[in-house]
Amino acid sequence: MSNKVIIFSAPSGAGKSTIVNHLLKLREELEFSISATSRAPRGQEQHGVEYYFFTADQFRQMIAEDKFVEYEEVYAGSFYGTLRSEVERIWAKGHAIVFDIDVQGGVNLKRIFGEQALSVFIQAPSVEVLRERLVGRGTDTEEAIERRVAKAASEMEFAAGKFDYVLVNDNLETAFAEAEKVIGEFLEK
Ligand code: ADP
Ligand code: 5GP
């Protein structure tokens, strides 16, 4: 099967970026889909690397022009979306697209791509562990951490039964091995 996509969703802090970055280093046929967003860059983030950064007005203009496969207002005033041009860019290279996307976006993408897609939900062992990881990461304010943790419980409930695979990220080495296996099987199909 060509033109494959692999979708990773998780409550923020569950370890999605850690696992995705590990897989991207391991397999050169995987390429990360760079989302567009209207949130401000965090830390060393650069336009065209972690995200394509736009203002909310620019983002709304692109929505009006039907430039997105999917988009969402993940937090009030912060839009995130996948540009059609990004999907075409990666498939044109013969690569499989890796999406790192919120839970609602992941479910939407699975609906759009169907059998071409493997959707993986990454879960922290508990909400407390999730909070600890967000605090440990040190990139979010206390208020943002509380917002993300509050959202996590409803995301886990919403996700139940909607993903092809659920990966519990407790021990990291175990989670890496499990991710390598399930992605390998999908790519070799
Ligand atoms: P997400 O992309 O889901 O928001 P990150 O990958 O940024 O989450 O992980 C959140 C924090 O938790 C990071 O500081 C990361 O190093 C740490 N982390 C990820 N997986 C584990 C794990 N299995 N055990 C302990 N810490 C972890
Ligand atoms: P962050 O601000 O932590 O980078 O991301 C916030 C949330 O937006 C995360 O859950 C992330 O997965 C999600 N996100 C990133 N890109 C997209 C996208 O293209 N579409 C949607 N719907 N969500 C996205």
PDB file of C-alpha atoms and ligand atoms in Angstrom:
ATOM      1  CA  MET A   1       0.000   0.000   0.000  1.00  0.00           C
ATOM      2  CA  SER A   2       1.419   3.430  -0.871  1.00  0.00           C
ATOM      3  CA  ASN A   3       0.543   6.850   0.544  1.00  0.00           C
ATOM      4  CA  LYS A   4       0.376   5.770   4.154  1.00  0.00           C
ATOM      5  CA  VAL A   5      -0.243   7.865   7.216  1.00  0.00           C
ATOM      6  CA  ILE A   6       0.445   7.179  10.893  1.00  0.00           C
ATOM      7  CA  ILE A   7      -1.502   9.237  13.396  1.00  0.00           C
ATOM      8  CA  PHE A   8      -0.317   9.747  16.983  1.00  0.00           C
ATOM      9  CA  SER A   9      -2.696  11.342  19.451  1.00  0.00           C
ATOM     10  CA  ALA A  10      -2.432  11.772  23.197  1.00  0.00           C
ATOM     11  CA  PRO A  11      -3.263  14.126  26.002  1.00  0.00           C
ATOM     12  CA  SER A  12      -0.476  16.720  26.174  1.00  0.00           C
ATOM     13  CA  GLY A  13       2.392  15.353  28.309  1.00  0.00           C
ATOM     14  CA  ALA A  14       1.732  11.649  27.659  1.00  0.00           C
ATOM     15  CA  GLY A  15       5.016  11.342  25.736  1.00  0.00           C
ATOM     16  CA  LYS A  16       3.837  11.620  22.150  1.00  0.00           C
ATOM     17  CA  SER A  17       6.717  13.833  20.943  1.00  0.00           C
ATOM     18  CA  THR A  18       9.271  11.610  22.697  1.00  0.00           C
ATOM     19  CA  ILE A  19       7.959   8.471  20.976  1.00  0.00           C
ATOM     20  CA  VAL A  20       7.406  10.135  17.600  1.00  0.00           C
ATOM     21  CA  ASN A  21      10.926  11.602  17.560  1.00  0.00           C
ATOM     22  CA  HIS A  22      12.379   8.184  18.379  1.00  0.00           C
ATOM     23  CA  LEU A  23      10.526   6.572  15.447  1.00  0.00           C
ATOM     24  CA  LEU A  24      11.506   9.371  13.049  1.00  0.00           C
ATOM     25  CA  LYS A  25      15.197   8.827  13.871  1.00  0.00           C
ATOM     26  CA  LEU A  26      14.850   5.087  13.367  1.00  0.00           C
ATOM     27  CA  ARG A  27      13.031   4.906  10.020  1.00  0.00           C
ATOM     28  CA  GLU A  28      13.904   7.224   7.167  1.00  0.00           C
ATOM     29  CA  GLU A  29      10.700   6.467   5.241  1.00  0.00           C
ATOM     30  CA  LEU A  30       8.756   8.324   7.964  1.00  0.00           C
ATOM     31  CA  GLU A  31       8.296  12.071   7.682  1.00  0.00           C
ATOM     32  CA  PHE A  32       6.728  14.382  10.223  1.00  0.00           C
ATOM     33  CA  SER A  33       3.748  16.428   9.096  1.00  0.00           C
ATOM     34  CA  ILE A  34       4.426  20.006  10.143  1.00  0.00           C
ATOM     35  CA  SER A  35       1.146  21.533  11.289  1.00  0.00           C
ATOM     36  CA  ALA A  36       0.125  25.137  10.951  1.00  0.00           C
ATOM     37  CA  THR A  37      -0.761  26.966  14.163  1.00  0.00           C
ATOM     38  CA  SER A  38      -1.715  30.413  15.411  1.00  0.00           C
ATOM     39  CA  ARG A  39      -0.114  29.918  18.826  1.00  0.00           C
ATOM     40  CA  ALA A  40       3.168  31.690  19.574  1.00  0.00           C
ATOM     41  CA  PRO A  41       6.454  29.762  19.164  1.00  0.00           C
ATOM     42  CA  ARG A  42       7.656  28.120  22.403  1.00  0.00           C
ATOM     43  CA  GLY A  43      11.346  28.169  23.359  1.00  0.00           C
ATOM     44  CA  GLN A  44      13.550  27.511  20.316  1.00  0.00           C
ATOM     45  CA  GLU A  45      10.682  26.547  17.976  1.00  0.00           C
ATOM     46  CA  GLN A  46      11.107  27.746  14.398  1.00  0.00           C
ATOM     47  CA  HIS A  47       8.738  28.372  11.498  1.00  0.00           C
ATOM     48  CA  GLY A  48       8.850  25.377   9.167  1.00  0.00           C
ATOM     49  CA  VAL A  49      10.467  23.062  11.735  1.00  0.00           C
ATOM     50  CA  GLU A  50       8.057  22.296  14.624  1.00  0.00           C
ATOM     51  CA  TYR A  51       5.140  24.240  13.103  1.00  0.00           C
ATOM     52  CA  TYR A  52       4.301  26.757  10.409  1.00  0.00           C
ATOM     53  CA  PHE A  53       3.449  29.784  12.547  1.00  0.00           C
ATOM     54  CA  PHE A  54       0.703  32.211  11.463  1.00  0.00           C
ATOM     55  CA  THR A  55      -1.440  34.882  13.069  1.00  0.00           C
ATOM     56  CA  ALA A  56      -5.066  33.993  13.862  1.00  0.00           C
ATOM     57  CA  ASP A  57      -6.152  36.302  11.006  1.00  0.00           C
ATOM     58  CA  GLN A  58      -3.841  34.587   8.497  1.00  0.00           C
ATOM     59  CA  PHE A  59      -5.094  31.207   9.737  1.00  0.00           C
ATOM     60  CA  ARG A  60      -8.752  32.214   9.278  1.00  0.00           C
ATOM     61  CA  GLN A  61      -7.949  33.436   5.761  1.00  0.00           C
ATOM     62  CA  MET A  62      -6.452  30.027   4.874  1.00  0.00           C
ATOM     63  CA  ILE A  63      -9.530  28.277   6.298  1.00  0.00           C
ATOM     64  CA  ALA A  64     -11.690  30.419   3.984  1.00  0.00           C
ATOM     65  CA  GLU A  65      -9.455  29.377   1.053  1.00  0.00           C
ATOM     66  CA  ASP A  66      -9.949  25.657   1.895  1.00  0.00           C
ATOM     67  CA  LYS A  67      -6.226  25.115   2.432  1.00  0.00           C
ATOM     68  CA  PHE A  68      -6.664  22.573   5.264  1.00  0.00           C
ATOM     69  CA  VAL A  69      -7.255  18.814   5.323  1.00  0.00           C
ATOM     70  CA  GLU A  70      -8.452  19.422   8.911  1.00  0.00           C
ATOM     71  CA  TYR A  71      -8.115  22.185  11.464  1.00  0.00           C
ATOM     72  CA  GLU A  72      -9.287  22.887  14.983  1.00  0.00           C
ATOM     73  CA  GLU A  73      -9.341  25.579  17.634  1.00  0.00           C
ATOM     74  CA  VAL A  74      -7.564  23.355  20.177  1.00  0.00           C
ATOM     75  CA  TYR A  75      -7.440  26.093  22.832  1.00  0.00           C
ATOM     76  CA  ALA A  76      -9.447  29.330  22.733  1.00  0.00           C
ATOM     77  CA  GLY A  77      -7.805  31.534  20.094  1.00  0.00           C
ATOM     78  CA  SER A  78      -5.175  28.886  19.188  1.00  0.00           C
ATOM     79  CA  PHE A  79      -5.811  27.223  15.855  1.00  0.00           C
ATOM     80  CA  TYR A  80      -3.979  24.107  14.656  1.00  0.00           C
ATOM     81  CA  GLY A  81      -4.356  22.407  11.300  1.00  0.00           C
ATOM     82  CA  THR A  82      -2.898  20.229   8.570  1.00  0.00           C
ATOM     83  CA  LEU A  83      -2.296  21.948   5.245  1.00  0.00           C
ATOM     84  CA  ARG A  84      -3.195  20.051   2.070  1.00  0.00           C
ATOM     85  CA  SER A  85       0.166  21.171   0.645  1.00  0.00           C
ATOM     86  CA  GLU A  86       1.975  19.401   3.508  1.00  0.00           C
ATOM     87  CA  VAL A  87       0.326  16.037   2.763  1.00  0.00           C
ATOM     88  CA  GLU A  88       1.203  16.362  -0.931  1.00  0.00           C
ATOM     89  CA  ARG A  89       4.797  17.406  -0.157  1.00  0.00           C
ATOM     90  CA  ILE A  90       5.472  14.258   1.884  1.00  0.00           C
ATOM     91  CA  TRP A  91       3.692  11.724  -0.342  1.00  0.00           C
ATOM     92  CA  ALA A  92       5.506  13.162  -3.384  1.00  0.00           C
ATOM     93  CA  LYS A  93       8.761  11.963  -1.753  1.00  0.00           C
ATOM     94  CA  GLY A  94       7.335   8.456  -1.295  1.00  0.00           C
ATOM     95  CA  HIS A  95       7.366   8.860   2.487  1.00  0.00           C
ATOM     96  CA  ALA A  96       4.739   7.833   5.044  1.00  0.00           C
ATOM     97  CA  ILE A  97       3.285  10.804   6.910  1.00  0.00           C
ATOM     98  CA  VAL A  98       3.536  10.956  10.692  1.00  0.00           C
ATOM     99  CA  PHE A  99       0.925  13.101  12.406  1.00  0.00           C
ATOM    100  CA  ASP A 100       1.297  14.372  15.962  1.00  0.00           C
ATOM    101  CA  ILE A 101      -2.146  15.697  16.588  1.00  0.00           C
ATOM    102  CA  ASP A 102      -4.694  16.208  19.353  1.00  0.00           C
ATOM    103  CA  VAL A 103      -7.292  13.522  20.060  1.00  0.00           C
ATOM    104  CA  GLN A 104     -10.178  15.087  18.142  1.00  0.00           C
ATOM    105  CA  GLY A 105      -7.871  15.815  15.177  1.00  0.00           C
ATOM    106  CA  GLY A 106      -6.595  12.226  15.250  1.00  0.00           C
ATOM    107  CA  VAL A 107     -10.101  10.810  15.054  1.00  0.00           C
ATOM    108  CA  ASN A 108     -10.917  13.201  12.197  1.00  0.00           C
ATOM    109  CA  LEU A 109      -7.787  12.198  10.269  1.00  0.00           C
ATOM    110  CA  LYS A 110      -8.516   8.482  10.694  1.00  0.00           C
ATOM    111  CA  ARG A 111     -11.977   9.124   9.258  1.00  0.00           C
ATOM    112  CA  ILE A 112     -10.434  11.007   6.303  1.00  0.00           C
ATOM    113  CA  PHE A 113      -7.653   8.503   5.496  1.00  0.00           C
ATOM    114  CA  GLY A 114      -9.384   5.234   6.479  1.00  0.00           C
ATOM    115  CA  GLU A 115      -7.367   2.107   5.618  1.00  0.00           C
ATOM    116  CA  GLN A 116      -4.375   4.222   4.559  1.00  0.00           C
ATOM    117  CA  ALA A 117      -4.013   5.251   8.193  1.00  0.00           C
ATOM    118  CA  LEU A 118      -2.843   3.629  11.419  1.00  0.00           C
ATOM    119  CA  SER A 119      -4.078   5.631  14.419  1.00  0.00           C
ATOM    120  CA  VAL A 120      -2.226   5.239  17.718  1.00  0.00           C
ATOM    121  CA  PHE A 121      -3.398   6.679  21.031  1.00  0.00           C
ATOM    122  CA  ILE A 122      -0.586   7.247  23.533  1.00  0.00           C
ATOM    123  CA  GLN A 123      -1.629   7.194  27.146  1.00  0.00           C
ATOM    124  CA  ALA A 124       0.219   8.053  30.352  1.00  0.00           C
ATOM    125  CA  PRO A 125      -0.240   5.458  33.123  1.00  0.00           C
ATOM    126  CA  SER A 126      -2.300   7.996  35.154  1.00  0.00           C
ATOM    127  CA  VAL A 127      -3.395  11.632  35.212  1.00  0.00           C
ATOM    128  CA  GLU A 128      -0.977  12.259  38.126  1.00  0.00           C
ATOM    129  CA  VAL A 129       1.963  10.971  36.089  1.00  0.00           C
ATOM    130  CA  LEU A 130       0.818  13.179  33.226  1.00  0.00           C
ATOM    131  CA  ARG A 131       0.907  16.252  35.485  1.00  0.00           C
ATOM    132  CA  GLU A 132       4.383  15.297  36.778  1.00  0.00           C
ATOM    133  CA  ARG A 133       5.702  14.969  33.230  1.00  0.00           C
ATOM    134  CA  LEU A 134       4.329  18.361  32.222  1.00  0.00           C
ATOM    135  CA  VAL A 135       5.905  19.955  35.318  1.00  0.00           C
ATOM    136  CA  GLY A 136       9.173  18.120  34.583  1.00  0.00           C
ATOM    137  CA  ARG A 137       9.190  19.247  30.949  1.00  0.00           C
ATOM    138  CA  GLY A 138       9.270  22.839  32.203  1.00  0.00           C
ATOM    139  CA  THR A 139       7.818  24.433  29.065  1.00  0.00           C
ATOM    140  CA  ASP A 140       4.352  25.422  30.309  1.00  0.00           C
ATOM    141  CA  THR A 141       3.061  27.836  32.945  1.00  0.00           C
ATOM    142  CA  GLU A 142       1.239  26.415  35.966  1.00  0.00           C
ATOM    143  CA  GLU A 143      -2.032  27.630  34.491  1.00  0.00           C
ATOM    144  CA  ALA A 144      -1.370  25.966  31.132  1.00  0.00           C
ATOM    145  CA  ILE A 145      -0.482  22.698  32.901  1.00  0.00           C
ATOM    146  CA  GLU A 146      -3.781  22.742  34.809  1.00  0.00           C
ATOM    147  CA  ARG A 147      -5.651  23.419  31.559  1.00  0.00           C
ATOM    148  CA  ARG A 148      -3.909  20.520  29.789  1.00  0.00           C
ATOM    149  CA  VAL A 149      -4.472  18.118  32.725  1.00  0.00           C
ATOM    150  CA  ALA A 150      -8.160  19.058  32.952  1.00  0.00           C
ATOM    151  CA  LYS A 151      -8.524  18.356  29.248  1.00  0.00           C
ATOM    152  CA  ALA A 152      -6.743  14.985  29.491  1.00  0.00           C
ATOM    153  CA  ALA A 153      -9.510  13.157  31.344  1.00  0.00           C
ATOM    154  CA  SER A 154     -12.158  14.065  28.775  1.00  0.00           C
ATOM    155  CA  GLU A 155      -9.749  13.228  25.926  1.00  0.00           C
ATOM    156  CA  MET A 156      -9.141   9.729  27.311  1.00  0.00           C
ATOM    157  CA  GLU A 157     -12.864   9.161  27.601  1.00  0.00           C
ATOM    158  CA  PHE A 158     -13.483  10.461  24.089  1.00  0.00           C
ATOM    159  CA  ALA A 159     -10.648   8.355  22.618  1.00  0.00           C
ATOM    160  CA  ALA A 160     -11.872   5.018  24.001  1.00  0.00           C
ATOM    161  CA  GLY A 161     -12.532   2.634  21.119  1.00  0.00           C
ATOM    162  CA  LYS A 162     -11.769   5.186  18.381  1.00  0.00           C
ATOM    163  CA  PHE A 163      -8.106   4.341  17.718  1.00  0.00           C
ATOM    164  CA  ASP A 164      -6.515   1.350  15.967  1.00  0.00           C
ATOM    165  CA  TYR A 165      -3.975   0.923  18.776  1.00  0.00           C
ATOM    166  CA  VAL A 166      -3.571   2.142  22.381  1.00  0.00           C
ATOM    167  CA  LEU A 167       0.005   2.414  23.676  1.00  0.00           C
ATOM    168  CA  VAL A 168       0.492   2.961  27.424  1.00  0.00           C
ATOM    169  CA  ASN A 169       3.704   4.934  27.904  1.00  0.00           C
ATOM    170  CA  ASP A 170       4.888   3.812  31.324  1.00  0.00           C
ATOM    171  CA  ASN A 171       8.442   2.516  30.947  1.00  0.00           C
ATOM    172  CA  LEU A 172       9.926   4.416  28.017  1.00  0.00           C
ATOM    173  CA  GLU A 173      12.090   1.612  26.609  1.00  0.00           C
ATOM    174  CA  THR A 174       9.083  -0.735  26.601  1.00  0.00           C
ATOM    175  CA  ALA A 175       6.963   1.928  24.899  1.00  0.00           C
ATOM    176  CA  PHE A 176       9.660   2.477  22.225  1.00  0.00           C
ATOM    177  CA  ALA A 177       9.805  -1.266  21.490  1.00  0.00           C
ATOM    178  CA  GLU A 178       6.019  -1.554  21.285  1.00  0.00           C
ATOM    179  CA  ALA A 179       5.801   1.474  18.961  1.00  0.00           C
ATOM    180  CA  GLU A 180       8.554   0.075  16.694  1.00  0.00           C
ATOM    181  CA  LYS A 181       6.705  -3.233  16.397  1.00  0.00           C
ATOM    182  CA  VAL A 182       3.252  -1.855  15.584  1.00  0.00           C
ATOM    183  CA  ILE A 183       4.588   0.738  13.116  1.00  0.00           C
ATOM    184  CA  GLY A 184       6.849  -1.844  11.460  1.00  0.00           C
ATOM    185  CA  GLU A 185       3.931  -4.198  10.898  1.00  0.00           C
ATOM    186  CA  PHE A 186       1.824  -1.412   9.395  1.00  0.00           C
ATOM    187  CA  LEU A 187       4.570  -0.215   7.025  1.00  0.00           C
ATOM    188  CA  GLU A 188       5.315  -3.733   5.811  1.00  0.00           C
ATOM    189  CA  LYS A 189       1.657  -4.451   5.049  1.00  0.00           C
TER     190      LYS A 189
HETATM  191  P1  ADP B   1       3.698  15.190  24.569  1.00  0.00           P
HETATM  192  O1  ADP B   1       4.386  15.335  23.243  1.00  0.00           O
HETATM  193  O2  ADP B   1       2.730  14.066  24.604  1.00  0.00           O
HETATM  194  O3  ADP B   1       3.113  16.478  25.091  1.00  0.00           O
HETATM  195  P2  ADP B   1       6.416  14.808  25.631  1.00  0.00           P
HETATM  196  O4  ADP B   1       6.972  13.804  24.698  1.00  0.00           O
HETATM  197  O5  ADP B   1       6.886  16.225  25.518  1.00  0.00           O
HETATM  198  O6  ADP B   1       4.804  14.756  25.653  1.00  0.00           O
HETATM  199  O7  ADP B   1       6.682  14.252  27.115  1.00  0.00           O
HETATM  200  C1  ADP B   1       6.361  15.025  28.265  1.00  0.00           C
HETATM  201  C2  ADP B   1       7.519  14.911  29.270  1.00  0.00           C
HETATM  202  O8  ADP B   1       7.540  13.590  29.827  1.00  0.00           O
HETATM  203  C3  ADP B   1       8.889  15.148  28.664  1.00  0.00           C
HETATM  204  O9  ADP B   1       9.680  15.868  29.570  1.00  0.00           O
HETATM  205  C4  ADP B   1       9.422  13.719  28.435  1.00  0.00           C
HETATM  206  O10 ADP B   1      10.827  13.679  28.481  1.00  0.00           O
HETATM  207  C5  ADP B   1       8.802  12.948  29.578  1.00  0.00           C
HETATM  208  N1  ADP B   1       8.510  11.529  29.276  1.00  0.00           N
HETATM  209  C6  ADP B   1       8.013  11.001  28.130  1.00  0.00           C
HETATM  210  N2  ADP B   1       7.833   9.659  28.225  1.00  0.00           N
HETATM  211  C7  ADP B   1       8.242   9.320  29.483  1.00  0.00           C
HETATM  212  C8  ADP B   1       8.307   8.082  30.204  1.00  0.00           C
HETATM  213  N3  ADP B   1       7.927   6.908  29.674  1.00  0.00           N
HETATM  214  N4  ADP B   1       8.772   8.119  31.471  1.00  0.00           N
HETATM  215  C9  ADP B   1       9.156   9.283  32.033  1.00  0.00           C
HETATM  216  N5  ADP B   1       9.131  10.495  31.419  1.00  0.00           N
HETATM  217  C10 ADP B   1       8.673  10.521  30.161  1.00  0.00           C
HETATM  218  P1  5GP B   2       1.154  22.249  21.464  1.00  0.00           P
HETATM  219  O1  5GP B   2       0.687  23.666  21.683  1.00  0.00           O
HETATM  220  O2  5GP B   2       1.468  21.550  22.761  1.00  0.00           O
HETATM  221  O3  5GP B   2       2.269  22.167  20.455  1.00  0.00           O
HETATM  222  O4  5GP B   2      -0.063  21.462  20.802  1.00  0.00           O
HETATM  223  C1  5GP B   2      -1.332  21.563  21.344  1.00  0.00           C
HETATM  224  C2  5GP B   2      -2.205  20.481  20.744  1.00  0.00           C
HETATM  225  O5  5GP B   2      -2.496  20.735  19.353  1.00  0.00           O
HETATM  226  C3  5GP B   2      -1.564  19.118  20.795  1.00  0.00           C
HETATM  227  O6  5GP B   2      -2.516  18.200  21.309  1.00  0.00           O
HETATM  228  C4  5GP B   2      -1.241  18.864  19.352  1.00  0.00           C
HETATM  229  O7  5GP B   2      -1.228  17.480  19.070  1.00  0.00           O
HETATM  230  C5  5GP B   2      -2.378  19.544  18.629  1.00  0.00           C
HETATM  231  N1  5GP B   2      -2.088  19.754  17.208  1.00  0.00           N
HETATM  232  C6  5GP B   2      -0.892  19.945  16.630  1.00  0.00           C
HETATM  233  N2  5GP B   2      -1.015  20.037  15.299  1.00  0.00           N
HETATM  234  C7  5GP B   2      -2.339  19.879  15.026  1.00  0.00           C
HETATM  235  C8  5GP B   2      -3.080  19.850  13.801  1.00  0.00           C
HETATM  236  O8  5GP B   2      -2.568  19.984  12.702  1.00  0.00           O
HETATM  237  N3  5GP B   2      -4.425  19.682  13.917  1.00  0.00           N
HETATM  238  C9  5GP B   2      -5.045  19.520  15.120  1.00  0.00           C
HETATM  239  N4  5GP B   2      -6.355  19.315  15.113  1.00  0.00           N
HETATM  240  N5  5GP B   2      -4.354  19.510  16.286  1.00  0.00           N
HETATM  241  C10 5GP B   2      -3.022  19.699  16.237  1.00  0.00           C
END
